[in-house]
Short mmCIF file of C-alpha atoms in Angstrom, two decimals:
data_model
loop_
_atom_site.label_atom_id
_atom_site.label_comp_id
_atom_site.label_asym_id
_atom_site.label_seq_id
_atom_site.Cartn_x
_atom_site.Cartn_y
_atom_site.Cartn_z
CA MET A 1 -5.60 -25.30 18.44
CA ILE A 2 -3.95 -26.40 21.69
CA GLY A 3 -7.32 -27.58 23.02
CA CYS A 4 -7.84 -29.78 19.95
CA SER A 5 -4.42 -31.27 20.52
CA PHE A 6 -5.61 -32.71 23.86
CA TYR A 7 -8.59 -34.45 22.23
CA ARG A 8 -9.05 -38.00 23.58
CA ILE A 9 -5.72 -38.01 25.40
CA ASP A 10 -5.50 -39.73 28.74
CA LEU A 11 -3.15 -37.42 30.59
CA LEU A 12 -2.35 -40.16 33.12
CA ALA A 13 -1.35 -42.68 30.47
CA GLU A 14 2.28 -43.49 29.72
CA ASN A 15 3.77 -41.39 26.90
CA ALA A 16 0.67 -39.13 26.86
CA TYR A 17 2.95 -36.25 25.96
CA LEU A 18 3.93 -38.04 22.73
CA ARG A 19 0.28 -38.39 21.71
CA PHE A 20 -0.09 -34.67 22.40
CA ALA A 21 3.06 -34.01 20.31
CA ASN A 22 1.58 -35.96 17.39
CA GLN A 23 -1.77 -34.19 17.56
CA ILE A 24 -0.29 -30.71 17.79
CA GLY A 25 1.87 -31.67 14.81
CA ILE A 26 -1.35 -32.47 12.92
CA MET A 27 -2.63 -29.02 13.91
CA ALA A 28 0.51 -27.53 12.32
CA PHE A 29 -0.17 -29.46 9.11
CA ALA A 30 -3.80 -28.27 9.16
CA GLN A 31 -2.70 -24.61 9.19
CA THR A 32 -0.72 -24.98 5.95
CA PRO A 33 -3.55 -24.53 3.37
CA LEU A 34 -4.87 -21.52 5.32
CA VAL A 35 -1.41 -19.90 5.43
CA PHE A 36 -1.04 -20.14 1.65
CA LEU A 37 -4.66 -19.18 0.93
CA LEU A 38 -4.40 -15.96 2.96
CA ALA A 39 -1.09 -15.10 1.26
CA SER A 40 -2.51 -15.33 -2.28
CA LYS A 41 -3.38 -12.15 -4.16
CA SER A 42 -6.59 -13.60 -5.63
CA ASN A 43 -7.97 -15.48 -2.64
CA PRO A 44 -11.74 -16.18 -2.61
CA ILE A 45 -12.14 -14.66 0.85
CA SER A 46 -11.47 -11.21 -0.62
CA SER A 47 -13.93 -11.84 -3.44
CA LEU A 48 -16.67 -12.95 -1.03
CA THR A 49 -16.16 -10.33 1.69
CA GLY A 50 -14.73 -7.34 -0.18
CA ILE A 51 -11.79 -7.28 2.25
CA THR A 52 -8.54 -6.78 0.34
CA TYR A 53 -5.71 -9.28 0.58
CA GLN A 54 -3.60 -6.62 2.32
CA LYS A 55 -6.18 -6.33 5.11
CA LEU A 56 -6.30 -10.12 5.42
CA ASN A 57 -2.54 -10.25 5.80
CA TYR A 58 -2.77 -10.13 9.59
CA LEU A 59 -4.68 -13.45 9.44
CA HIS A 60 -1.94 -14.83 7.20
CA ARG A 61 0.63 -13.83 9.80
CA ALA A 62 -1.49 -15.22 12.66
CA SER A 63 -1.98 -18.61 10.99
CA GLY A 64 1.73 -18.72 10.16
CA ARG A 65 2.67 -18.05 13.78
CA ALA A 66 0.24 -20.73 14.93
CA CYS A 67 1.83 -23.18 12.49
CA ILE A 68 5.39 -22.44 13.59
CA PHE A 69 4.42 -22.55 17.28
CA ALA A 70 2.76 -25.95 16.88
CA SER A 71 5.67 -27.26 14.80
CA TRP A 72 8.26 -26.37 17.42
CA ILE A 73 6.16 -27.86 20.25
CA HIS A 74 5.90 -31.07 18.20
CA ALA A 75 9.65 -31.09 17.48
CA LEU A 76 10.77 -30.32 21.02
CA LEU A 77 8.56 -32.98 22.60
CA TRP A 78 9.82 -35.64 20.20
CA THR A 79 13.52 -34.64 20.38
CA PRO A 80 14.43 -36.78 23.47
CA GLU A 81 12.78 -39.87 22.00
CA VAL A 82 14.48 -39.41 18.63
CA TRP A 83 17.82 -38.81 20.34
CA TRP A 84 17.60 -41.95 22.48
CA ALA A 85 16.46 -44.02 19.49
CA GLY A 86 19.31 -42.70 17.32
CA HIS A 87 16.99 -41.65 14.49
CA PHE A 88 18.53 -38.25 13.72
CA LYS A 89 20.05 -39.58 10.49
CA ARG A 90 16.79 -41.06 9.22
CA TRP A 91 15.21 -39.32 6.25
CA TYR A 92 11.88 -38.54 7.90
CA ILE A 93 13.78 -36.60 10.59
CA ILE A 94 16.00 -34.83 8.05
CA TRP A 95 12.95 -33.77 6.01
CA GLY A 96 11.24 -32.64 9.20
CA LEU A 97 14.22 -30.42 10.00
CA VAL A 98 14.13 -29.00 6.46
CA ALA A 99 10.44 -28.16 6.93
CA ILE A 100 10.70 -26.60 10.38
CA PHE A 101 13.82 -24.55 9.65
CA GLY A 102 12.39 -23.51 6.29
CA PHE A 103 9.24 -22.23 7.97
CA THR A 104 11.25 -20.58 10.74
CA GLY A 105 13.25 -18.82 8.04
CA LEU A 106 9.98 -17.59 6.50
CA TRP A 107 8.99 -16.08 9.82
CA ALA A 108 12.44 -14.58 10.50
CA THR A 109 12.61 -12.82 7.09
CA SER A 110 9.07 -11.43 7.22
CA PHE A 111 9.51 -8.59 9.69
CA ARG A 112 8.47 -5.18 8.40
CA TRP A 113 11.94 -3.66 8.77
CA ILE A 114 13.38 -6.44 6.57
CA ARG A 115 10.68 -5.95 3.92
CA ARG A 116 11.35 -2.23 3.85
CA ALA A 117 15.13 -2.49 3.83
CA ALA A 118 15.53 -5.41 1.41
CA PHE A 119 12.28 -6.23 -0.36
CA GLU A 120 14.01 -8.20 -3.15
CA PHE A 121 15.73 -10.41 -0.57
CA PHE A 122 12.42 -10.91 1.24
CA LEU A 123 10.70 -11.89 -2.02
CA VAL A 124 13.30 -14.44 -3.14
CA ALA A 125 13.69 -15.86 0.38
CA HIS A 126 9.94 -16.27 0.72
CA ILE A 127 9.72 -18.29 -2.50
CA LEU A 128 12.72 -20.54 -1.78
CA LEU A 129 11.86 -21.13 1.87
CA SER A 130 8.21 -21.86 1.01
CA VAL A 131 9.36 -24.58 -1.40
CA ALA A 132 11.70 -25.98 1.27
CA PHE A 133 8.89 -26.06 3.82
CA LEU A 134 6.37 -27.75 1.50
CA VAL A 135 8.81 -30.41 0.28
CA GLY A 136 10.14 -31.06 3.79
CA ALA A 137 6.66 -31.35 5.31
CA LEU A 138 5.50 -33.66 2.51
CA PHE A 139 8.33 -36.14 2.97
CA HIS A 140 8.51 -35.82 6.75
CA TRP A 141 5.18 -37.61 7.23
CA GLN A 142 3.51 -38.57 3.97
CA ARG A 143 0.30 -39.66 5.70
CA MET A 144 -0.37 -35.94 6.21
CA ALA A 145 0.05 -35.18 2.49
CA TYR A 146 -3.67 -34.32 2.19
CA TRP A 147 -2.86 -31.05 4.02
CA ILE A 148 0.18 -30.24 1.85
CA TRP A 149 -1.21 -30.84 -1.65
CA PRO A 150 -4.06 -28.28 -1.23
CA ALA A 151 -1.45 -25.70 -0.20
CA VAL A 152 0.62 -26.53 -3.28
CA ALA A 153 -2.51 -26.26 -5.46
CA ILE A 154 -3.43 -22.87 -3.95
CA TRP A 155 0.07 -21.50 -4.49
CA ALA A 156 0.28 -22.86 -8.07
CA PHE A 157 -3.19 -21.54 -8.99
CA ASP A 158 -2.36 -18.08 -7.62
CA ARG A 159 0.90 -17.94 -9.62
CA LEU A 160 -0.88 -19.16 -12.77
CA LEU A 161 -3.64 -16.60 -12.40
CA ARG A 162 -1.09 -13.82 -11.95
CA VAL A 163 0.74 -14.92 -15.13
CA VAL A 164 -2.55 -14.96 -17.06
CA LYS A 165 -3.40 -11.45 -15.84
CA THR A 166 0.03 -10.19 -16.88
CA LEU A 167 -0.24 -11.74 -20.35
CA ARG A 168 -3.76 -10.42 -20.87
CA ILE A 169 -2.85 -6.85 -19.96
CA ASN A 170 0.53 -6.54 -21.67
CA PHE A 171 1.38 -8.94 -24.44
CA PRO A 172 -1.47 -8.59 -26.98
CA TRP A 173 -0.46 -4.95 -27.42
CA ARG A 174 3.29 -4.80 -28.06
CA ARG A 175 2.94 -1.82 -30.43
CA ALA A 176 3.21 1.87 -29.59
CA ASP A 177 -0.08 1.90 -27.69
CA GLY A 178 1.45 -0.50 -25.16
CA GLN A 179 4.48 1.57 -24.28
CA CYS A 180 5.48 3.04 -20.92
CA THR A 181 6.87 6.53 -20.42
CA LEU A 182 9.13 7.23 -17.44
CA GLU A 183 9.73 10.86 -16.42
CA MET A 184 11.97 12.24 -13.70
CA VAL A 185 9.68 14.76 -12.02
CA GLY A 186 11.87 15.28 -8.96
CA SER A 187 15.29 14.44 -7.63
CA ASP A 188 14.05 11.01 -6.52
CA VAL A 189 10.55 10.63 -8.00
CA ILE A 190 9.64 8.93 -11.27
CA ARG A 191 6.27 9.39 -12.94
CA LEU A 192 5.45 6.26 -14.94
CA THR A 193 2.64 6.45 -17.51
CA ALA A 194 1.54 3.09 -18.93
CA ARG A 195 -0.74 3.09 -21.96
CA ARG A 196 -2.83 -0.06 -22.28
CA ARG A 197 -5.86 -0.59 -24.46
CA GLY A 198 -8.97 -1.66 -22.53
CA LEU A 199 -7.34 -1.44 -19.08
CA LYS A 200 -9.87 -0.95 -16.28
CA TRP A 201 -9.50 -0.26 -12.58
CA SER A 202 -11.18 1.71 -9.79
CA ALA A 203 -9.97 4.45 -7.48
CA GLY A 204 -7.69 3.14 -4.74
CA GLN A 205 -6.66 -0.02 -6.57
CA HIS A 206 -3.06 -0.89 -7.32
CA PHE A 207 -0.97 -2.83 -9.82
CA PHE A 208 2.18 -4.88 -9.52
CA LEU A 209 4.88 -3.55 -11.83
CA ALA A 210 7.64 -5.67 -13.32
CA ALA A 211 10.63 -4.42 -15.31
CA PRO A 212 12.66 -7.53 -16.26
CA GLY A 213 15.46 -5.42 -17.71
CA VAL A 214 16.28 -3.87 -14.33
CA ALA A 215 14.82 -6.35 -11.84
CA GLY A 216 17.03 -8.49 -9.67
CA SER A 217 15.03 -11.62 -10.62
CA LYS A 218 12.39 -12.49 -13.20
CA HIS A 219 9.84 -13.04 -10.41
CA GLU A 220 10.32 -9.58 -8.94
CA THR A 221 7.23 -7.36 -8.91
CA HIS A 222 6.38 -4.33 -6.79
CA PRO A 223 2.97 -2.84 -5.88
CA PHE A 224 2.12 0.76 -6.78
CA SER A 225 -1.22 2.56 -6.55
CA ALA A 226 -2.57 4.16 -9.71
CA ALA A 227 -2.74 7.94 -9.30
CA ASN A 228 -5.62 8.32 -11.76
CA VAL A 229 -8.73 6.53 -12.98
CA PRO A 230 -9.59 5.39 -16.51
CA SER A 231 -10.86 8.18 -18.72
CA ASP A 232 -14.35 7.97 -20.13
CA GLU A 233 -13.02 8.13 -23.66
CA GLY A 234 -9.78 7.84 -25.63
CA ASP A 235 -6.67 5.87 -24.75
CA VAL A 236 -6.39 4.43 -21.25
CA GLU A 237 -3.33 5.56 -19.33
CA ALA A 238 -2.37 4.46 -15.84
CA VAL A 239 -0.14 6.90 -13.96
CA PHE A 240 2.15 5.85 -11.09
CA LEU A 241 4.50 7.82 -8.84
CA ILE A 242 7.62 5.89 -7.85
CA ARG A 243 10.04 7.19 -5.26
CA ALA A 244 13.54 5.87 -5.89
CA HIS A 245 14.94 4.51 -2.65
CA ARG A 246 17.14 1.46 -3.20
CA GLY A 247 16.94 -1.86 -4.94
CA PHE A 248 14.41 -2.04 -7.78
CA THR A 249 13.39 1.63 -7.73
CA GLN A 250 17.02 2.76 -7.63
CA ARG A 251 17.91 0.49 -10.57
CA LEU A 252 14.89 1.78 -12.48
CA ARG A 253 16.09 5.36 -12.07
CA ASP A 254 19.65 4.45 -13.02
CA ALA A 255 18.42 2.68 -16.16
CA MET A 256 16.81 5.85 -17.50
CA THR A 257 18.90 7.38 -20.29
CA SER A 258 17.24 10.82 -20.01
CA ASP A 259 14.66 12.70 -17.96
CA THR A 260 12.00 11.18 -20.25
CA ASP A 261 12.54 7.57 -21.29
CA THR A 262 10.32 5.22 -23.31
CA SER A 263 12.88 2.45 -23.88
CA ILE A 264 12.36 0.51 -20.63
CA PRO A 265 9.67 -2.18 -20.88
CA VAL A 266 7.43 -2.26 -17.81
CA PHE A 267 4.68 -4.86 -17.39
CA LEU A 268 1.51 -4.41 -15.34
CA GLU A 269 -0.32 -7.02 -13.30
CA GLY A 270 -3.67 -6.33 -11.71
CA PRO A 271 -5.62 -4.45 -10.63
CA TYR A 272 -5.72 -5.57 -7.02
CA GLY A 273 -7.52 -4.24 -3.99
CA THR A 274 -11.22 -3.70 -3.35
CA ALA A 275 -12.53 -0.34 -4.54
CA HIS A 276 -13.58 1.94 -1.68
CA SER A 277 -16.30 4.16 -3.15
CA LEU A 278 -16.77 7.70 -1.80
CA GLU A 279 -19.56 8.65 -4.21
CA HIS A 280 -22.34 8.89 -1.60
CA PHE A 281 -20.67 11.58 0.55
CA SER A 282 -21.51 15.27 0.38
CA THR A 283 -18.07 16.39 1.61
CA VAL A 284 -14.79 14.53 1.18
CA LEU A 285 -11.49 15.53 2.79
CA LEU A 286 -8.51 13.72 1.26
CA VAL A 287 -5.22 13.88 3.18
CA ALA A 288 -1.87 12.67 1.85
CA GLY A 289 1.84 12.85 2.48
CA GLY A 290 4.49 12.52 -0.24
CA THR A 291 3.83 9.81 -2.81
CA GLY A 292 0.83 8.72 -0.74
CA VAL A 293 -1.00 11.26 -2.88
CA THR A 294 -1.39 8.57 -5.56
CA PHE A 295 -4.04 6.77 -3.51
CA VAL A 296 -6.12 9.83 -2.62
CA LEU A 297 -5.66 11.52 -6.01
CA SER A 298 -7.36 8.60 -7.75
CA HIS A 299 -10.35 9.14 -5.45
CA PHE A 300 -10.17 12.87 -6.14
CA LEU A 301 -10.40 12.31 -9.90
CA ALA A 302 -13.04 9.58 -9.57
CA LEU A 303 -15.27 11.88 -7.53
CA LEU A 304 -14.99 14.59 -10.17
CA GLN A 305 -16.00 12.07 -12.83
CA SER A 306 -18.97 10.96 -10.72
CA ALA A 307 -20.06 14.55 -10.08
CA ARG A 308 -19.91 15.36 -13.81
CA SER A 309 -22.09 12.37 -14.63
CA GLY A 310 -24.54 13.04 -11.79
CA ARG A 311 -23.67 9.85 -9.86
CA SER A 312 -22.46 11.67 -6.74
CA PRO A 313 -24.07 14.34 -4.54
CA ILE A 314 -20.68 15.72 -3.52
CA ARG A 315 -20.56 19.50 -3.00
CA LEU A 316 -17.12 20.00 -1.38
CA LEU A 317 -13.98 18.14 -2.47
CA HIS A 318 -10.88 19.07 -0.48
CA LEU A 319 -7.36 17.65 -1.01
CA VAL A 320 -4.65 18.36 1.59
CA TRP A 321 -1.17 17.27 0.52
CA HIS A 322 2.09 17.48 2.48
CA VAL A 323 5.30 17.74 0.43
CA ARG A 324 8.89 18.70 1.14
CA HIS A 325 9.16 21.33 -1.59
CA GLY A 326 6.59 23.43 -3.40
CA SER A 327 7.92 22.29 -6.77
CA ASP A 328 6.84 18.73 -5.91
CA VAL A 329 3.43 19.70 -7.28
CA THR A 330 4.89 18.93 -10.73
CA TRP A 331 4.46 15.22 -9.87
CA ILE A 332 0.72 15.48 -10.38
CA ALA A 333 0.43 18.73 -12.37
CA PRO A 334 -0.94 17.10 -15.58
CA LEU A 335 -3.68 15.37 -13.60
CA LEU A 336 -4.57 18.54 -11.70
CA ASN A 337 -4.69 20.47 -14.98
CA GLN A 338 -7.15 17.99 -16.42
CA ALA A 339 -9.23 18.04 -13.24
CA ALA A 340 -9.34 21.84 -13.13
CA LYS A 341 -10.36 22.07 -16.79
CA GLU A 342 -13.25 19.66 -16.48
CA HIS A 343 -14.38 19.92 -12.87
CA PRO A 344 -18.14 20.34 -12.34
CA ASP A 345 -19.93 23.08 -10.45
CA ILE A 346 -18.74 22.05 -6.99
CA ASP A 347 -16.29 23.50 -4.48
CA VAL A 348 -12.88 21.99 -5.29
CA ARG A 349 -9.81 22.85 -3.21
CA VAL A 350 -6.24 21.58 -3.26
CA GLU A 351 -4.00 22.77 -0.39
CA VAL A 352 -0.31 21.94 -0.68
CA PHE A 353 1.55 22.20 2.64
CA VAL A 354 5.29 22.66 2.13
CA THR A 355 7.23 21.28 5.09
CA ARG A 356 10.76 22.40 4.12
CA THR A 357 10.75 26.18 3.97
CA LYS A 358 12.11 28.88 6.24
CA VAL A 359 8.62 29.41 7.62
CA ALA A 360 7.67 25.72 7.73
CA ASP A 361 6.15 25.24 11.16
CA GLU A 362 2.86 24.29 12.69
CA PRO A 363 0.15 26.64 11.38
CA TRP A 364 -0.66 29.63 13.51
CA PRO A 365 -4.23 29.97 14.72
CA GLY A 366 -5.98 32.50 12.54
CA GLU A 367 -3.36 32.53 9.78
CA VAL A 368 -4.40 34.83 6.97
CA GLN A 369 -3.13 34.42 3.45
CA THR A 370 -2.99 37.52 1.25
CA PRO A 371 -2.08 37.52 -2.40
CA GLY A 372 1.38 38.77 -3.22
CA VAL A 373 3.15 39.96 -6.30
CA GLU A 374 4.05 37.98 -9.40
CA THR A 375 7.76 37.21 -9.62
CA PRO A 376 9.94 35.95 -12.44
CA PRO A 377 11.01 32.28 -12.64
CA THR A 378 13.00 31.17 -9.59
CA VAL A 379 15.12 28.22 -8.54
CA THR A 380 14.18 26.14 -5.50
CA SER A 381 16.70 25.20 -2.83
CA HIS A 382 17.29 21.72 -4.32
CA GLY A 383 17.97 23.06 -7.81
CA ASP A 384 14.69 22.43 -9.68
CA HIS A 385 13.96 25.21 -12.15
CA LEU A 386 10.51 26.75 -12.05
CA SER A 387 9.03 27.75 -15.35
CA GLY A 388 6.12 30.02 -16.09
CA ARG A 389 4.65 32.33 -13.48
CA SER A 390 5.27 32.23 -9.76
CA SER A 391 3.49 34.30 -7.14
CA GLN A 392 4.49 35.03 -3.56
CA THR A 393 2.36 34.73 -0.45
CA THR A 394 2.88 36.72 2.74
CA LEU A 395 1.68 35.38 6.07
CA VAL A 396 0.04 37.93 8.33
CA ASP A 397 -0.38 37.74 12.07
CA PRO A 398 -3.93 39.04 12.58
CA ALA A 399 -3.25 39.91 16.20
CA GLU A 400 -0.65 42.52 15.28
CA SER A 401 -1.59 43.13 11.62
CA ARG A 402 2.01 43.04 10.52
CA PRO A 403 3.67 40.86 7.86
CA LEU A 404 6.12 38.22 8.93
CA LEU A 405 9.73 38.64 7.93
CA GLU A 406 9.74 35.36 5.98
CA THR A 407 7.69 34.53 2.89
CA ILE A 408 6.95 31.31 1.09
CA PRO A 409 7.13 31.15 -2.70
CA THR A 410 4.10 29.69 -4.46
CA PRO A 411 5.47 27.79 -7.46
CA THR A 412 3.13 27.01 -10.30
CA THR A 413 5.42 24.79 -12.34
CA GLY A 414 3.35 22.73 -14.73
CA LEU A 415 0.03 24.08 -13.48
CA SER A 416 -2.40 25.61 -15.93
CA ARG A 417 -4.16 28.90 -15.17
CA SER A 418 -7.36 27.09 -14.21
CA ALA A 419 -5.43 24.71 -11.94
CA GLN A 420 -3.78 27.65 -10.17
CA GLU A 421 -7.23 28.82 -9.16
CA ILE A 422 -7.92 25.70 -7.09
CA VAL A 423 -4.38 25.04 -5.78
CA SER A 424 -2.90 27.00 -2.88
CA PHE A 425 0.45 26.65 -1.09
CA LYS A 426 1.01 26.97 2.66
CA PRO A 427 4.04 26.45 4.91
CA GLY A 428 4.37 23.79 7.57
CA ARG A 429 1.99 20.99 8.43
CA ALA A 430 -1.76 21.20 8.20
CA ASP A 431 -3.89 21.72 11.29
CA LEU A 432 -6.21 18.87 10.32
CA CYS A 433 -8.56 19.44 13.24
CA THR A 434 -9.24 23.04 12.21
CA ILE A 435 -9.57 22.09 8.54
CA LEU A 436 -12.01 19.29 9.32
CA ARG A 437 -14.13 21.48 11.61
CA ARG A 438 -14.40 24.06 8.83
CA ASP A 439 -15.36 21.47 6.22
CA VAL A 440 -17.91 19.81 8.52
CA ALA A 441 -19.52 23.17 9.30
CA ARG A 442 -20.02 23.83 5.57
CA SER A 443 -21.21 20.31 4.73
CA GLU A 444 -24.80 19.58 3.75
CA GLY A 445 -24.55 15.82 4.30
CA GLN A 446 -22.22 13.00 5.29
CA VAL A 447 -18.49 13.73 5.52
CA ASN A 448 -15.62 11.37 4.72
CA VAL A 449 -11.96 11.70 5.68
CA THR A 450 -9.56 9.50 3.72
CA VAL A 451 -5.83 9.57 4.47
CA CYS A 452 -2.76 7.91 3.00
CA GLY A 453 0.77 8.61 4.13
CA PRO A 454 3.25 8.05 6.94
CA GLU A 455 2.02 6.74 10.27
CA ALA A 456 2.46 10.15 11.93
CA LEU A 457 0.12 11.76 9.39
CA MET A 458 -2.49 9.02 9.77
CA SER A 459 -2.31 9.35 13.55
CA SER A 460 -2.88 13.09 13.22
CA ALA A 461 -5.89 12.48 10.97
CA ARG A 462 -7.37 9.95 13.39
CA THR A 463 -6.96 12.44 16.23
CA ALA A 464 -8.69 15.16 14.21
CA VAL A 465 -11.66 12.92 13.42
CA ARG A 466 -11.91 11.82 17.05
CA GLU A 467 -11.92 15.44 18.29
CA VAL A 468 -14.48 16.62 15.74
CA ASN A 469 -16.76 13.57 15.56
CA THR A 470 -17.76 13.53 19.24
CA PRO A 471 -21.05 12.33 20.79
CA GLU A 472 -21.74 15.89 21.96
CA ALA A 473 -21.37 17.20 18.41
CA ALA A 474 -23.71 14.47 17.12
CA ARG A 475 -26.33 15.46 19.71
CA ARG A 476 -26.06 19.04 18.47
CA GLY A 477 -26.93 17.82 14.99
CA GLN A 478 -23.46 17.71 13.45
CA VAL A 479 -23.23 15.56 10.34
CA GLU A 480 -21.57 12.17 10.58
CA VAL A 481 -17.85 11.86 9.78
CA GLU A 482 -16.56 8.57 8.36
CA PHE A 483 -12.84 7.73 8.38
CA PHE A 484 -10.77 5.56 6.04
CA GLU A 485 -7.00 5.10 5.94
CA GLU A 486 -4.48 3.40 3.68
CA THR A 487 -0.95 2.61 4.83
CA VAL A 488 2.06 3.54 2.73
CA GLY A 489 4.71 0.85 2.38
CA SER A 490 4.84 -2.91 2.40
#
């Protein structure tokens, strides 16, 4: 971009720096359509390449930084001339200031910590400042309007397409089969089930949810991954797990009149994201932390569907989930019950690692789990009542063959008898390297590791894959391990 700005400039000529300032200003204008194209949810680049708009976001940020860098170089080089000529009160200068400060505001409000702390503010600021930038740039130098109007067209088309998608999914079915059910399944987790006729999506895709009755603005939407996949028959229900933090999610929880509420209208827009198929793997290890389970659980259920229909050669399906409390399994209990009832003749395992117990620590090498004794219903430390049966697991140190003093309860709240057979509870954090080595040793073909959760968990998964999938292991004939990750958060 800087090199193009020097095109046909005689550096020894008088006022050569002003010609450079003009040309780098043109480079800033030229970035504008690309900035808006890469920010759109339905951009053609994703359709042509299969790369999701989230993955292209780094190009959106890069083109935006290039635009703001070129704009400020242009402005700073022209400032002395404008000052000496007394043009600061002229409209083309005023509109130029509106454009450059509007775009600078876009950059300043786009940092990750701002998006996480105040997403609603980020959303509204992005819309208002984008309008300020486009209008200011258009009137600053109208001869460059051929760069601005395509950006306006891209932004308008993206908004129109999103409105059409929302209308198509939600409004033709305003009767009972279009309702949403919100359930408090934890102290800060809402399970939202949206029933929509004819709704289709693939594992790993997400929707934008809008609840005008509780949103801060009518334009406010938030992305959430679907925790399930469409059923082969019957009504189509999309299930989402929403952790109430602040802002929209907090207002959504406060608006609920009971633990189960069907009175709050929630509209869906999507699906978005390119499906990442795992059907061709023989062994799949899915790793999640907290509500990141929604992403991997949809793959879990999709693989079971594919195995039942004979579309997948999978023989081992292993889900490792980290939660704070054992009772958090109630978030996904209905989906696990359905999976356990209908799962095909393959090895299916769900390991729930509980990180907040008296024995929660890094797993001991050689930990042995022995079945305990059934106990009556108990109450967890944060006050959630456990119904049905609950067993108790004792950890044994094989070196000394003596039970530890502490035990971890194994809650089965909401789990059916068949689901209890595939779900196990363990304290602490998973030793992903050991788990992966064990799964790879038992695999008959390609292995995939897919992880979704906090950065620390994804880093641990990457380390495990790197330690297991070594060149030496490949030379010994070890099967190939493929890795895929999805980041939690905006």
